[in-house]
CSV table of N, CA and C in Angstrom, one decimal:
chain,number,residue,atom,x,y,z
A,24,UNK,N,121.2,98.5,98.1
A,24,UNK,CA,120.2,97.9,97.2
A,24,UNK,C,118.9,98.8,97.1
A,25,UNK,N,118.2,99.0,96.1
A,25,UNK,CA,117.3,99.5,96.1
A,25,UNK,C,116.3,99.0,96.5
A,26,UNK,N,115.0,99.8,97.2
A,26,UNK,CA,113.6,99.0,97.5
A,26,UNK,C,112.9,98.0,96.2
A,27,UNK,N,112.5,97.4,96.7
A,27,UNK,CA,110.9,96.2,96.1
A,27,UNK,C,109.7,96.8,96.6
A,28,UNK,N,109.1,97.7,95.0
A,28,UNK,CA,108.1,98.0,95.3
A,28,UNK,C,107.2,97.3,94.2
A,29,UNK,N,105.9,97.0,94.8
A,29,UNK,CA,104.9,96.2,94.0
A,29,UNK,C,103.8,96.7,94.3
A,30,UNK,N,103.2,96.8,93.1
A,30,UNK,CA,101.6,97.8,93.5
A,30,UNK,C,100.6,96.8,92.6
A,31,UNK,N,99.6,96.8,92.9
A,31,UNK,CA,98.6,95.7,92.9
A,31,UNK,C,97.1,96.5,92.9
A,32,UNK,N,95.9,96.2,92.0
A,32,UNK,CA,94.9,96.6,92.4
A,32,UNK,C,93.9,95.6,93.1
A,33,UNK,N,92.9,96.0,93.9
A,33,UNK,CA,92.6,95.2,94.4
A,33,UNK,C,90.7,95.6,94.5
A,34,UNK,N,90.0,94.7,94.1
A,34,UNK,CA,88.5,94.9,93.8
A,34,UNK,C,87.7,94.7,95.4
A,35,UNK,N,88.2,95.2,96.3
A,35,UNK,CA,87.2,96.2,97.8
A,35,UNK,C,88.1,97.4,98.0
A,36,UNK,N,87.2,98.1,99.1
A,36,UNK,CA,87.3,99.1,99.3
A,36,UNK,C,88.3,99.4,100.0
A,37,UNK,N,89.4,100.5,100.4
A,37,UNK,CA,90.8,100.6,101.3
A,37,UNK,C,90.8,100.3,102.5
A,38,UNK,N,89.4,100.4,103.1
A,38,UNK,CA,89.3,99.8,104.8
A,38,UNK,C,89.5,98.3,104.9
A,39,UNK,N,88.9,97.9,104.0
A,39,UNK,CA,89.1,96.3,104.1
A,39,UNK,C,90.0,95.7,103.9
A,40,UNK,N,90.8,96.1,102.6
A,40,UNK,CA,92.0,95.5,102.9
A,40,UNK,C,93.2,96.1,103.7
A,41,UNK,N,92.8,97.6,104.0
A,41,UNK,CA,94.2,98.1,105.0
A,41,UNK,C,93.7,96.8,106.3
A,42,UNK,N,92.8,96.8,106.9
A,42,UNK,CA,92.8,95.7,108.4
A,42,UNK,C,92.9,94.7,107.7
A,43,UNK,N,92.9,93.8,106.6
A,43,UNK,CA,93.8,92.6,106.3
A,43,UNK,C,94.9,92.4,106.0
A,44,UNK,N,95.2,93.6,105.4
A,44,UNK,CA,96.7,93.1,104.6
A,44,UNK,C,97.9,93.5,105.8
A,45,UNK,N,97.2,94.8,107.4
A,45,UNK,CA,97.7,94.7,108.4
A,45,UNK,C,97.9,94.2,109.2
A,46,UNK,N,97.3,93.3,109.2
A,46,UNK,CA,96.9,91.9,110.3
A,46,UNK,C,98.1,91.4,110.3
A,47,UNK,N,99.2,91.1,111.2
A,47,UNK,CA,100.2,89.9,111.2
A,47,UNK,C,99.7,88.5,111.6
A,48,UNK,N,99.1,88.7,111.7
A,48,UNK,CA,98.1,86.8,112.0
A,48,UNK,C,97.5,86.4,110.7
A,49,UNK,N,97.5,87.6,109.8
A,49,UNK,CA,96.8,86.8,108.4
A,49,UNK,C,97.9,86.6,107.5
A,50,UNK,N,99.0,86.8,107.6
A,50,UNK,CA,100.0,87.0,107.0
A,50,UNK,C,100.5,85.9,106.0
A,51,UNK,N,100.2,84.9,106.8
A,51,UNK,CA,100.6,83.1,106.3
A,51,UNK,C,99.5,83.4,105.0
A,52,UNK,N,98.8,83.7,105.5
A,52,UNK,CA,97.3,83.7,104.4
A,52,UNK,C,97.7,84.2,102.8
A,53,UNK,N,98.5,85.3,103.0
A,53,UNK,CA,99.2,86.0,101.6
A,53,UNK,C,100.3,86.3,101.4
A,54,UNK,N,101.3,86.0,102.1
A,54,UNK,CA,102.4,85.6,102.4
A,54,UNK,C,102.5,84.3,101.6
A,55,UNK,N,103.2,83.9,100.6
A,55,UNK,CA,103.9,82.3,101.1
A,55,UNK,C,104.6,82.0,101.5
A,56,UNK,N,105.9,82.9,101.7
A,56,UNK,CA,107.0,82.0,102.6
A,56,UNK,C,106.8,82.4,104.5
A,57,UNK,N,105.3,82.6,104.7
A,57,UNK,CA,105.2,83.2,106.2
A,57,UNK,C,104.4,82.1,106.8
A,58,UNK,N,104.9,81.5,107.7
A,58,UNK,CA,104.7,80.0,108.2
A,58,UNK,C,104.4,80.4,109.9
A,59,UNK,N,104.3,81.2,110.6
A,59,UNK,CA,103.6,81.7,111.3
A,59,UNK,C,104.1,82.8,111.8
A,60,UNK,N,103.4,83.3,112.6
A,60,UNK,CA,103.5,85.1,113.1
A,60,UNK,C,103.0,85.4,114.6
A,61,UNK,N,103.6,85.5,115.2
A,61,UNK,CA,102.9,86.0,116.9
A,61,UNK,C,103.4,87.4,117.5
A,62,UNK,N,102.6,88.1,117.6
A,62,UNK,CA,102.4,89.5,118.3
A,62,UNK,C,102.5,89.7,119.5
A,63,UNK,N,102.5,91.3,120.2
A,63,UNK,CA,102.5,91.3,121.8
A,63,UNK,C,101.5,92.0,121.5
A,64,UNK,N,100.6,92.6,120.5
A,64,UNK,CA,99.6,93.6,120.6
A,64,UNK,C,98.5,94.0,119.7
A,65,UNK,N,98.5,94.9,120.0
A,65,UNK,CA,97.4,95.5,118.4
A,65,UNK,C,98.4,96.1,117.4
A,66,UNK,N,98.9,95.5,116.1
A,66,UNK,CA,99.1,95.8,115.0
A,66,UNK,C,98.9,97.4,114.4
A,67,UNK,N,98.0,97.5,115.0
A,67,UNK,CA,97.5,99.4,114.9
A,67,UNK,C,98.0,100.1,115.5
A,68,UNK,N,99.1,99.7,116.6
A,68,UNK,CA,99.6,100.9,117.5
A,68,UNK,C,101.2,100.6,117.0
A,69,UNK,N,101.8,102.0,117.1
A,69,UNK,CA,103.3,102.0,117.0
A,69,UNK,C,104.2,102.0,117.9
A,70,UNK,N,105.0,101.1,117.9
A,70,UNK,CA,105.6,100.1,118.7
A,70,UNK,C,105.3,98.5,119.7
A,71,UNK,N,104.1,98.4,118.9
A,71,UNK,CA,103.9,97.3,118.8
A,71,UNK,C,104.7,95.7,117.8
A,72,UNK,N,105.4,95.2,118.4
A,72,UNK,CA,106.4,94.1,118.2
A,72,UNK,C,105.7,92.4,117.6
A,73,UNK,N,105.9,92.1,116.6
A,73,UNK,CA,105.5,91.1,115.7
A,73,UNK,C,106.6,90.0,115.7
A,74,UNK,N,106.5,88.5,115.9
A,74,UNK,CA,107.2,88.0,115.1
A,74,UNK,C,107.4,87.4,113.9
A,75,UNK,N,107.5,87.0,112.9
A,75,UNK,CA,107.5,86.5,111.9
A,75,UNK,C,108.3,85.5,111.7
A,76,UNK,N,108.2,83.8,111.6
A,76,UNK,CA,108.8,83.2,110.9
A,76,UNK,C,108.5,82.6,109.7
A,77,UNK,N,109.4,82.6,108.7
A,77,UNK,CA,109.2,82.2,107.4
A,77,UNK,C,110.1,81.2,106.5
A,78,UNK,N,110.2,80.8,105.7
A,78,UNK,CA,110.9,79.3,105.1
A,78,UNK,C,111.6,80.3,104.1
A,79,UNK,N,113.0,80.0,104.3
A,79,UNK,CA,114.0,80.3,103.2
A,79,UNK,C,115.3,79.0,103.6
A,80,UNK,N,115.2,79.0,102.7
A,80,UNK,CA,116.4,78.1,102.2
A,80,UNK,C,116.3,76.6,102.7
A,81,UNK,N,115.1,76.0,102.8
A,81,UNK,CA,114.6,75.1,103.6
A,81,UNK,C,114.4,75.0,104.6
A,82,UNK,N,114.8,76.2,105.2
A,82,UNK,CA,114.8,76.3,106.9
A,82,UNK,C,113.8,77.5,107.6
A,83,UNK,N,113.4,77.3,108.6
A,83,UNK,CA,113.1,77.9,109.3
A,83,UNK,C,113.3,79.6,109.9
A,84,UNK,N,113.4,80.5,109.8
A,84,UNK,CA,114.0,81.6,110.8
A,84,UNK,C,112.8,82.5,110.6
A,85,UNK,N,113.3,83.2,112.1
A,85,UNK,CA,112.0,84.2,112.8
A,85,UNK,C,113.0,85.8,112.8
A,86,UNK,N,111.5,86.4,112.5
A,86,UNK,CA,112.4,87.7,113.1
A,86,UNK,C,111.1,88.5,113.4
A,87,UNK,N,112.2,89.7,114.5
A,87,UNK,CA,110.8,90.3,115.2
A,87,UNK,C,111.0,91.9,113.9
A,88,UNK,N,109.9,92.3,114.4
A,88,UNK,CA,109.6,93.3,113.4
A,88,UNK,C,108.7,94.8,114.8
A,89,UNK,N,108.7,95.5,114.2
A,89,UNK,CA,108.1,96.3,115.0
A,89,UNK,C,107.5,97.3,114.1
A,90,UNK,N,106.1,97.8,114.5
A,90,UNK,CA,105.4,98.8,113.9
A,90,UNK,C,105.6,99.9,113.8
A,91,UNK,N,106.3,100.8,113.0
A,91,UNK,CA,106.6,102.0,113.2
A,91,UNK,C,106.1,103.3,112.7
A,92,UNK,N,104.8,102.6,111.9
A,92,UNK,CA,104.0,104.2,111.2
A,92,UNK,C,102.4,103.4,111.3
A,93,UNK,N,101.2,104.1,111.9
A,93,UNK,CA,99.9,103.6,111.1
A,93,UNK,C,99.3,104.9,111.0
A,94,UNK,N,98.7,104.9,110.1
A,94,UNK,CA,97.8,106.2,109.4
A,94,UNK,C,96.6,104.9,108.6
A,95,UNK,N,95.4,104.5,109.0
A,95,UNK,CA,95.1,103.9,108.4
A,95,UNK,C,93.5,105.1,107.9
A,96,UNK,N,93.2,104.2,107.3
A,96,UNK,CA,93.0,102.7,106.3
A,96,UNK,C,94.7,103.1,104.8
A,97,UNK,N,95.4,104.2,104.6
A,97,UNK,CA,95.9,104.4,103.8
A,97,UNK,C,97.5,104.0,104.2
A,98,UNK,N,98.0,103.8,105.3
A,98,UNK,CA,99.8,103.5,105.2
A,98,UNK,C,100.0,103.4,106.7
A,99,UNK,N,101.1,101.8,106.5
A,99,UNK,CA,101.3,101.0,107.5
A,99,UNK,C,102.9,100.8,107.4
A,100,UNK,N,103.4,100.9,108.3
A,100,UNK,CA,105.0,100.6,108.4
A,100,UNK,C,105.3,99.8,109.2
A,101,UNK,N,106.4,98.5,109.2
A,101,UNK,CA,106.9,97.8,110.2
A,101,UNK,C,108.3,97.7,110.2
A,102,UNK,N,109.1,97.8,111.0
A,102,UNK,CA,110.8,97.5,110.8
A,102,UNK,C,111.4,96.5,111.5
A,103,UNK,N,112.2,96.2,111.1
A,103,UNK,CA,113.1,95.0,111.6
A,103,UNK,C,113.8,95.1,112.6
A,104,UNK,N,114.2,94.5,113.9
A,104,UNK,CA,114.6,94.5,115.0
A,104,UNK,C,116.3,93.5,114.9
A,105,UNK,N,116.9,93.3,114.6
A,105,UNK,CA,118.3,93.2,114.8
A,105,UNK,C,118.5,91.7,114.1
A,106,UNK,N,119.1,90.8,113.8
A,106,UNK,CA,119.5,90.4,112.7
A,106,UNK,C,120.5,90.8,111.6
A,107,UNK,N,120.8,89.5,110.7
A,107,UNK,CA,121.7,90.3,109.4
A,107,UNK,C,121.1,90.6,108.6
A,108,UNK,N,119.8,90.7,108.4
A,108,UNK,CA,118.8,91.0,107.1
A,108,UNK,C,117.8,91.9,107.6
A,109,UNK,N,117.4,92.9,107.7
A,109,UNK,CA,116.8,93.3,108.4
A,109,UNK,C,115.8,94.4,107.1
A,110,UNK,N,114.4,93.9,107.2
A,110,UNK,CA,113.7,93.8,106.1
A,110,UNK,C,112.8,95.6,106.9
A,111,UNK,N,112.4,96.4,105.8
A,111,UNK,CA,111.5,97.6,106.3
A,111,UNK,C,110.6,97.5,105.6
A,112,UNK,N,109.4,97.4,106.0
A,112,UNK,CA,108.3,97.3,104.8
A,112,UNK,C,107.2,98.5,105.6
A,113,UNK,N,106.3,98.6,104.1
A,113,UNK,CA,105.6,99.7,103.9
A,113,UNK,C,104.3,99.5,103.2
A,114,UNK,N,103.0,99.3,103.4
A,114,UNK,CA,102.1,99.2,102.7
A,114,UNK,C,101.4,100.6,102.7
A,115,UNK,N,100.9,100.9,101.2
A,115,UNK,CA,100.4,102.2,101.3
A,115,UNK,C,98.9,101.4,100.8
A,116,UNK,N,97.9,102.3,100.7
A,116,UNK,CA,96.6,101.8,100.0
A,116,UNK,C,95.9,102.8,99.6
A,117,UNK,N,95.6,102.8,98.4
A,117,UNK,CA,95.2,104.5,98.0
A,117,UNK,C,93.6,103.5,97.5
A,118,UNK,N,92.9,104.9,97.3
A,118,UNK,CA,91.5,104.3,96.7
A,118,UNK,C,91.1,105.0,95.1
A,119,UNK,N,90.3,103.8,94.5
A,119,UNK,CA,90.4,103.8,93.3
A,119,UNK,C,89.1,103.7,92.6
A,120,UNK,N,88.6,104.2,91.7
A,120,UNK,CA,87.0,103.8,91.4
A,120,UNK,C,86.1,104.3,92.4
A,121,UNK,N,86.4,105.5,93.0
A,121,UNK,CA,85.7,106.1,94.0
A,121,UNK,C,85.5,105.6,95.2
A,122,UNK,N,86.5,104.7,95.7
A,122,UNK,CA,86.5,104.0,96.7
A,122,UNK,C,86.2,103.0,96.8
A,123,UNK,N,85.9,101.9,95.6
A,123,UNK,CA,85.1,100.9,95.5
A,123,UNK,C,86.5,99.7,95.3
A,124,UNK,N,87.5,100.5,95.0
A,124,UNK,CA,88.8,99.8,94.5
A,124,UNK,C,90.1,100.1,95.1
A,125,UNK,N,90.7,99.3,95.3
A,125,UNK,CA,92.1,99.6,95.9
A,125,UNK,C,93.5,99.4,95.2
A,126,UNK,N,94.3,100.7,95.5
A,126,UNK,CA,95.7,100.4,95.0
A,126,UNK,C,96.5,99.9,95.6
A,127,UNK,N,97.2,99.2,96.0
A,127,UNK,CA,98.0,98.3,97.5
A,127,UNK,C,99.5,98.6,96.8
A,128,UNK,N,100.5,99.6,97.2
A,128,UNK,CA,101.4,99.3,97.1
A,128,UNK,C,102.5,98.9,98.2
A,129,UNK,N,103.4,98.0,98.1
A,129,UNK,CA,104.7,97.5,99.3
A,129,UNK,C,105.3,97.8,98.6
A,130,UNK,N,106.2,98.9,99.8
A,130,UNK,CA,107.7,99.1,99.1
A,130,UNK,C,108.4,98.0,101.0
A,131,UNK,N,109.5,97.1,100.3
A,131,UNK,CA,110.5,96.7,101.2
A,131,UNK,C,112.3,97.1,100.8
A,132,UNK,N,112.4,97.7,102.1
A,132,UNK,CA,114.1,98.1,101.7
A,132,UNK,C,114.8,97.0,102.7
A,133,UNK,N,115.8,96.5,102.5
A,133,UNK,CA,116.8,95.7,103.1
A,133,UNK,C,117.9,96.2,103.8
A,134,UNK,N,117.9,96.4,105.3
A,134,UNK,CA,119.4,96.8,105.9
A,134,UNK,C,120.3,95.1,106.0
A,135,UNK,N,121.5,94.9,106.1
A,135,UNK,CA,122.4,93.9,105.4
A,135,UNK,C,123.8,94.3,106.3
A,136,UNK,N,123.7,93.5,107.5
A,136,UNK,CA,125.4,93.6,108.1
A,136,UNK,C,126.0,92.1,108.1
A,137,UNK,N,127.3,92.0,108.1
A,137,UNK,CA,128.1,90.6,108.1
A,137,UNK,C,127.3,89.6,107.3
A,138,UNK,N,127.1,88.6,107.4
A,138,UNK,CA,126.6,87.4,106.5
A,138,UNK,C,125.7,87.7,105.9
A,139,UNK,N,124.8,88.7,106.1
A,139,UNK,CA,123.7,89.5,105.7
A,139,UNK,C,124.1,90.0,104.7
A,140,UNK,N,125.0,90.4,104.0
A,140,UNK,CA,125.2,90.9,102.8
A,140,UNK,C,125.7,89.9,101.9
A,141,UNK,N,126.1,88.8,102.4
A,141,UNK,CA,126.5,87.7,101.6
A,141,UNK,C,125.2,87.2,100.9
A,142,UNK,N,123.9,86.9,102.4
A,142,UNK,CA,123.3,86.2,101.5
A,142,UNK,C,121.7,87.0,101.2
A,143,UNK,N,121.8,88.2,101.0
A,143,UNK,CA,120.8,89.3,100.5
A,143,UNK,C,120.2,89.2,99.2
A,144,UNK,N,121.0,88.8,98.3
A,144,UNK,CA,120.8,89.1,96.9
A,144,UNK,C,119.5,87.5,96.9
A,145,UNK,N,119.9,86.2,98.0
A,145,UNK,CA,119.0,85.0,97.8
A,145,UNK,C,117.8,85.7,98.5
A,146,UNK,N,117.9,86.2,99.3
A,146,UNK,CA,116.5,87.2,100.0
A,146,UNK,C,115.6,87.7,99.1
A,147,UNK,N,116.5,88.9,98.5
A,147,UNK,CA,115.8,89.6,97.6
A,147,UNK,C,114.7,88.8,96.5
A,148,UNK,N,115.6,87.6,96.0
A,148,UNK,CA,115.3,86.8,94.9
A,148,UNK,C,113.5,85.9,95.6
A,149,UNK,N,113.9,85.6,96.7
A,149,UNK,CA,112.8,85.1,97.4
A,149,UNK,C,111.6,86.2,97.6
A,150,UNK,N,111.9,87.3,98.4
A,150,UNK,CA,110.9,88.3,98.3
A,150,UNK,C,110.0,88.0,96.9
A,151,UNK,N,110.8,88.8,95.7
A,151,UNK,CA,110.3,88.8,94.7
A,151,UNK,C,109.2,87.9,94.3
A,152,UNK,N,109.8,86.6,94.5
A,152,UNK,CA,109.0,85.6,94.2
A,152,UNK,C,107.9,84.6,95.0
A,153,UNK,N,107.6,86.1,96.0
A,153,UNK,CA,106.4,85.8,96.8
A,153,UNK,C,105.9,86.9,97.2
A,154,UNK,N,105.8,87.5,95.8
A,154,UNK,CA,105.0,88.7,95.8
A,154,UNK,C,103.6,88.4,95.8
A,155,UNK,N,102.7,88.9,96.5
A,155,UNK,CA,100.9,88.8,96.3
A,155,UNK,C,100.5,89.1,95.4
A,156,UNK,N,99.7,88.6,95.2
A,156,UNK,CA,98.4,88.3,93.9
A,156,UNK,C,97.3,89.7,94.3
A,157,UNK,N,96.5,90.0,93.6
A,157,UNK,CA,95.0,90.8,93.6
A,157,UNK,C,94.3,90.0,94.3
A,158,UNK,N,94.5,88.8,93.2
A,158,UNK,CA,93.9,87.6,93.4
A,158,UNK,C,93.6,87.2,95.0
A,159,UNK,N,94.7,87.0,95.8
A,159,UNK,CA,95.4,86.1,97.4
A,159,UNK,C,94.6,87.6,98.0
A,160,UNK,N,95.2,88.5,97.9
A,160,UNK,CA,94.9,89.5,98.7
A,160,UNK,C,93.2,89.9,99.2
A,161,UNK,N,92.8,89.8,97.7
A,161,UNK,CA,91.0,90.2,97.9
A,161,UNK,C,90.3,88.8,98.2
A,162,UNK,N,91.0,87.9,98.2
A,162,UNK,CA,90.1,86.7,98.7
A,162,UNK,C,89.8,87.1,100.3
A,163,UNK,N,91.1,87.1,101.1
A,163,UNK,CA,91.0,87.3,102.8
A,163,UNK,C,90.2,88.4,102.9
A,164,UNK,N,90.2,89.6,101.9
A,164,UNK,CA,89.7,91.0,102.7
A,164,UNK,C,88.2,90.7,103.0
């Protein structure tokens, strides 16, 4: 499958929204299908471990995620820890208007073993359709 990338501008500056939109505790915030989130750490360090649960298909499920790139205020990486859906996400944030503006793009790629590939294509369809706003995003920053 190919990645879901969405790029978004956003009216503050890249520091502000790189520490929001990295935050796993604010996630529910712009997120909508992320119904809570608990960490072992600081978000800023790599290999620091997240978990994420979120509402698909009426139900419940968690997954842990782990941090695997920060370079901030401009690109943040987290990867999926074992599961059949196993989501890779990437926030980059470039600056815009001299700084005054942000470009937020997420790319998410999907790894997919045994049932996981069955029911990927309803994931994908969900992602999509909880993609962030400018709007959701620059409220929190």
């Amino acid at each position: 499958m190919p990645p879901i990338v969405i790029s978004i501008e956003i009216d503050r500056p890249p520091a502000d929204v790189f520490a929001y939109a990295t935050d796993p505790s604010r996630f529910p915030e712009w997120q909508r299908d992320v119904v809570a989130v608990g960490t072992d750490g600081d978000p800023l360090t790599v290999g620091t471990k997240f978990t994420t649960t979120r509402r698909f298909a009426g139900a419940k499920r968690s997954l842990v995620q782990e941090v695997s790139e920060v370079s901030p205020p401009h690109r943040w990486s987290a990867r999926a820890i074992g599961g059949p859906i196993r989501p890779d996400a990437t926030l980059v944030v470039d600056p815009i208007n001299g700084g005054t503006r942000s470009r937020v793009t997420f790319t998410i790629e999907y790894r997919a073993d045994g049932v996981g590939k069955v029911i990927l294509p309803l994931v994908i369809r969900q992602t999509k359709g909880a993609v962030p706003t400018d709007a959701v995003l620059a409220s929190g920053c």
